Short mmCIF file of C-alpha atoms in Angstrom, two decimals:
data_model
loop_
_atom_site.label_atom_id
_atom_site.label_comp_id
_atom_site.label_asym_id
_atom_site.label_seq_id
_atom_site.Cartn_x
_atom_site.Cartn_y
_atom_site.Cartn_z
CA MET A 1 0.10 -0.07 -0.41
CA TYR A 2 1.16 3.46 -1.04
CA GLU A 3 -0.39 6.82 0.02
CA LEU A 4 0.26 9.89 -1.17
CA MET A 5 -0.94 13.40 1.04
CA LEU A 6 -1.19 17.46 1.37
CA ASP A 7 0.84 19.28 3.42
CA THR A 8 -0.85 22.76 3.02
CA ALA A 9 -4.25 24.11 4.56
CA ASN A 10 -5.54 25.84 1.35
CA LEU A 11 -8.39 25.11 1.28
CA ASP A 12 -8.08 25.69 -2.41
CA GLU A 13 -5.94 23.80 -2.68
CA LEU A 14 -6.79 20.59 -0.74
CA LYS A 15 -10.19 21.61 -2.90
CA ALA A 16 -8.23 21.67 -6.81
CA GLY A 17 -5.88 18.78 -5.00
CA ILE A 18 -8.63 16.74 -3.94
CA ALA A 19 -10.90 16.40 -6.65
CA LEU A 20 -7.62 15.66 -9.53
CA TRP A 21 -5.32 13.79 -7.33
CA PRO A 22 -5.25 10.18 -5.73
CA VAL A 23 -5.51 11.43 -2.66
CA VAL A 24 -5.94 9.75 1.00
CA GLY A 25 -5.56 12.94 4.06
CA VAL A 26 -4.33 16.03 5.13
CA THR A 27 -1.09 17.64 6.82
CA SER A 28 -1.15 20.05 9.10
CA ASN A 29 1.22 21.85 11.37
CA PRO A 30 1.66 25.30 13.67
CA SER A 31 3.31 26.41 10.88
CA ILE A 32 1.48 25.74 7.92
CA LEU A 33 -1.88 27.30 9.63
CA LYS A 34 0.47 30.23 10.42
CA ALA A 35 0.79 30.17 6.56
CA GLU A 36 -2.78 30.93 6.69
CA GLY A 37 -2.91 33.90 8.47
CA LYS A 38 -4.81 35.82 11.29
CA ILE A 39 -7.95 33.04 11.02
CA ASP A 40 -9.89 30.63 13.40
CA ILE A 41 -7.28 27.70 13.94
CA TYR A 42 -10.19 25.03 14.45
CA GLU A 43 -12.70 26.83 12.21
CA ARG A 44 -10.05 25.67 9.21
CA LEU A 45 -9.42 22.08 10.82
CA ALA A 46 -13.00 21.90 11.12
CA GLU A 47 -13.36 23.09 7.35
CA ILE A 48 -10.98 21.28 5.63
CA LYS A 49 -12.10 17.35 7.56
CA ALA A 50 -15.04 18.65 5.98
CA LEU A 51 -13.52 18.17 2.58
CA CYS A 52 -12.03 14.71 3.58
CA GLY A 53 -14.77 13.46 4.48
CA PRO A 54 -14.42 10.01 6.26
CA ASP A 55 -12.60 8.53 3.50
CA ARG A 56 -9.83 10.67 4.18
CA SER A 57 -7.44 11.77 7.44
CA LEU A 58 -7.40 14.58 9.09
CA HIS A 59 -3.32 14.68 11.89
CA VAL A 60 -3.69 17.52 13.49
CA GLN A 61 -0.20 18.43 15.84
CA VAL A 62 -0.20 19.36 18.95
CA VAL A 63 1.90 22.73 20.85
CA SER A 64 2.48 21.86 24.40
CA ASP A 65 5.55 21.07 25.80
CA THR A 66 5.21 18.09 28.89
CA THR A 67 3.53 14.62 28.88
CA ASP A 68 0.56 15.86 30.64
CA GLU A 69 -0.19 19.08 28.39
CA ILE A 70 -0.11 16.85 25.01
CA VAL A 71 -2.37 14.15 26.26
CA LYS A 72 -4.85 16.77 27.34
CA GLU A 73 -4.49 18.79 24.21
CA ALA A 74 -4.66 15.92 22.34
CA HIS A 75 -8.20 15.29 24.24
CA TYR A 76 -8.78 18.39 23.04
CA ILE A 77 -8.64 18.68 19.83
CA LEU A 78 -10.29 14.43 19.34
CA GLU A 79 -13.29 17.58 21.45
CA LYS A 80 -13.59 20.03 19.41
CA LEU A 81 -12.48 17.50 15.44
CA GLY A 82 -13.69 13.97 15.94
CA LYS A 83 -12.43 10.61 17.26
CA ASP A 84 -10.82 9.82 13.79
CA VAL A 85 -8.39 12.40 13.09
CA PHE A 86 -4.98 11.25 14.35
CA ILE A 87 -2.40 13.67 16.44
CA LYS A 88 0.09 14.42 15.68
CA ILE A 89 3.15 14.67 18.12
CA PRO A 90 6.61 14.54 18.37
CA VAL A 91 9.34 12.18 18.73
CA SER A 92 10.97 13.85 21.50
CA ASN A 93 10.97 13.21 25.96
CA ALA A 94 7.43 14.14 26.20
CA GLY A 95 6.47 13.00 23.56
CA LEU A 96 7.18 9.30 22.60
CA PRO A 97 4.90 8.72 26.30
CA ALA A 98 2.21 10.34 25.53
CA ILE A 99 1.81 8.35 22.51
CA LYS A 100 2.43 4.87 24.87
CA ILE A 101 -0.65 6.73 26.78
CA LEU A 102 -3.16 7.84 23.35
CA ALA A 103 -1.95 4.81 21.90
CA ALA A 104 -3.38 2.33 24.51
CA GLU A 105 -6.78 3.93 24.65
CA GLY A 106 -7.08 3.65 21.11
CA VAL A 107 -5.60 7.33 19.99
CA ASN A 108 -4.65 7.68 16.47
CA ILE A 109 -1.33 9.16 16.21
CA THR A 110 0.92 9.63 13.91
CA ALA A 111 4.69 9.79 15.60
CA THR A 112 6.56 13.20 13.65
CA ALA A 113 9.49 15.55 14.37
CA ILE A 114 11.70 12.02 13.39
CA TYR A 115 15.48 12.96 12.46
CA SER A 116 17.35 9.37 13.34
CA SER A 117 15.97 5.34 13.18
CA MET A 118 15.77 5.37 16.78
CA GLN A 119 13.22 7.90 16.97
CA GLY A 120 10.68 6.38 14.47
CA MET A 121 11.83 2.47 16.08
CA LEU A 122 10.81 3.76 19.36
CA ALA A 123 7.99 5.11 18.24
CA VAL A 124 6.52 1.59 16.95
CA LEU A 125 7.44 -0.07 19.65
CA ALA A 126 5.14 3.42 21.84
CA GLY A 127 1.82 2.61 18.88
CA ALA A 128 1.73 5.19 16.43
CA LYS A 129 0.33 4.23 13.49
CA TYR A 130 2.39 6.66 10.50
CA ILE A 131 6.08 7.50 11.44
CA ALA A 132 7.00 10.59 10.40
CA ILE A 133 10.74 11.53 8.90
CA TYR A 134 11.95 14.94 8.65
CA TYR A 135 13.67 14.08 5.18
CA ASN A 136 14.59 17.19 4.06
CA ARG A 137 16.18 18.18 7.10
CA MET A 138 17.91 15.72 7.39
CA GLU A 139 19.80 16.09 4.61
CA ASN A 140 20.27 19.93 6.20
CA ASN A 141 21.89 17.87 9.30
CA CYS A 142 24.11 15.35 7.08
CA THR A 143 21.94 12.16 8.44
CA ASP A 144 20.94 10.18 5.07
CA PRO A 145 17.48 10.02 4.70
CA LYS A 146 17.36 6.89 2.87
CA LYS A 147 18.65 4.93 5.49
CA VAL A 148 17.01 6.04 7.57
CA CYS A 149 13.62 5.67 5.27
CA ALA A 150 15.19 1.62 5.48
CA ASP A 151 16.04 1.26 9.20
CA ILE A 152 12.73 2.07 10.06
CA ARG A 153 10.75 0.32 7.44
CA GLU A 154 12.73 -2.86 7.99
CA PHE A 155 11.81 -2.53 11.57
CA ILE A 156 8.56 -2.00 11.31
CA GLU A 157 8.12 -5.11 9.31
CA GLU A 158 10.39 -7.54 11.73
CA SER A 159 8.30 -5.95 14.42
CA GLY A 160 5.01 -6.89 13.16
CA SER A 161 3.52 -3.75 13.38
CA ASP A 162 0.97 -1.90 11.22
CA ALA A 163 2.66 0.94 11.08
CA LEU A 164 3.30 3.28 8.34
CA LEU A 165 6.20 4.70 7.88
CA LEU A 166 5.86 8.58 6.10
CA GLY A 167 7.92 10.88 4.93
CA ALA A 168 7.98 14.84 5.44
CA SER A 169 9.69 17.95 4.89
CA PHE A 170 10.14 17.05 1.23
CA LYS A 171 12.11 20.47 -1.06
CA ASN A 172 12.28 18.94 -4.86
CA VAL A 173 10.22 15.95 -6.46
CA ALA A 174 13.82 13.88 -6.08
CA GLN A 175 13.19 13.23 -2.40
CA VAL A 176 10.13 12.39 -2.25
CA THR A 177 10.41 9.30 -5.06
CA GLU A 178 13.72 8.55 -2.78
CA ALA A 179 11.42 8.56 0.11
CA PHE A 180 9.24 6.32 -1.49
CA VAL A 181 12.26 3.71 -3.78
CA ASN A 182 14.41 3.73 -0.41
CA GLY A 183 10.24 2.33 2.49
CA CYS A 184 8.17 4.49 2.68
CA GLN A 185 4.70 3.79 2.24
CA SER A 186 3.56 7.28 2.72
CA VAL A 187 4.54 10.76 1.49
CA THR A 188 2.76 14.09 2.38
CA VAL A 189 3.31 16.74 0.50
CA ALA A 190 2.59 20.78 -0.68
CA PRO A 191 0.71 20.52 -3.79
CA SER A 192 3.25 22.82 -5.44
CA LEU A 193 6.00 19.48 -5.61
CA VAL A 194 2.92 17.11 -7.20
CA LYS A 195 2.26 20.07 -9.96
CA SER A 196 5.74 20.26 -10.50
CA ALA A 197 5.87 16.59 -10.92
CA LEU A 198 3.39 16.59 -13.48
CA GLY A 199 4.28 19.85 -15.44
CA MET A 200 7.93 19.57 -16.06
CA ALA A 201 8.89 21.47 -19.31
CA SER A 202 9.60 17.23 -21.23
CA ILE A 203 5.95 17.00 -20.16
CA ASP A 204 4.38 19.60 -22.40
CA GLN A 205 6.86 19.04 -24.85
CA ALA A 206 5.13 14.93 -25.13
CA VAL A 207 1.80 16.12 -25.31
CA ALA A 208 2.78 19.36 -27.94
CA ASN A 209 4.46 17.07 -30.68
CA PHE A 210 1.68 13.92 -30.60
CA ALA A 211 -0.50 16.85 -30.71
CA LYS A 212 1.53 18.27 -33.58
CA ASP A 213 1.40 15.23 -35.06
CA PHE A 214 -2.33 14.19 -35.19
CA TYR A 215 -2.93 17.15 -36.58
CA ALA A 216 -1.41 16.60 -39.46
CA VAL A 217 -2.99 13.52 -40.63
CA HIS A 218 -6.53 14.72 -39.01
CA GLY A 219 -6.06 18.95 -38.64
CA GLU A 220 -6.05 21.24 -36.49
CA GLY A 221 -8.66 20.90 -33.32
CA GLU A 222 -9.77 17.13 -33.85
CA THR A 223 -9.80 14.56 -30.92
CA MET A 224 -10.36 10.32 -31.57
CA MET A 225 -13.63 11.53 -30.66
CA THR A 226 -14.13 13.36 -33.95
CA ILE A 227 -12.09 11.27 -36.55
CA GLY A 228 -14.01 7.89 -36.26
#
């Protein structure tokens, strides 16, 4: 199973992306929400959840920095938005115990801010359903994200966990491709990256050449529907 999620809180981008692409979920964090300006956060998240419908997941990140507060904040988010929301929790000294507590309660957890294989392994053991690695940020920190992907994916399989490895924090299409090739079952990307993958000049040129050759035989403006 492989998945594509969108990493944005922009409603126009989400409406278009969900309509056009094979999107299974939407991820958010405080920085993404901040990019939308002075909005009512819960109102926006509720709108996103409505766009997702029953067949797509919404991932919402906590901001508290102690275990007790993370757990309380997670409960509050679920009360506001619904029990099926995935709670994003950084894998830290405070976050890992919160993941364990909430996972034991049956809460859907997306473990995030993962920069190392050990963080990912601990999140798997704690019961997280998604293990979100920061691909580009690892590269910037001189950490090999391909090895981290492979390590965590192998651990997931060997442990018998049903967790999914989620690639995040991408800056270009090549990184997204590498993440899939090296073990990620899911990726979350900005809509602009999907557009980049589909809008290369070479693709546009190939389409234009095919059309030119077709028109040369059948006439300008004709299609496969009009010549039969």
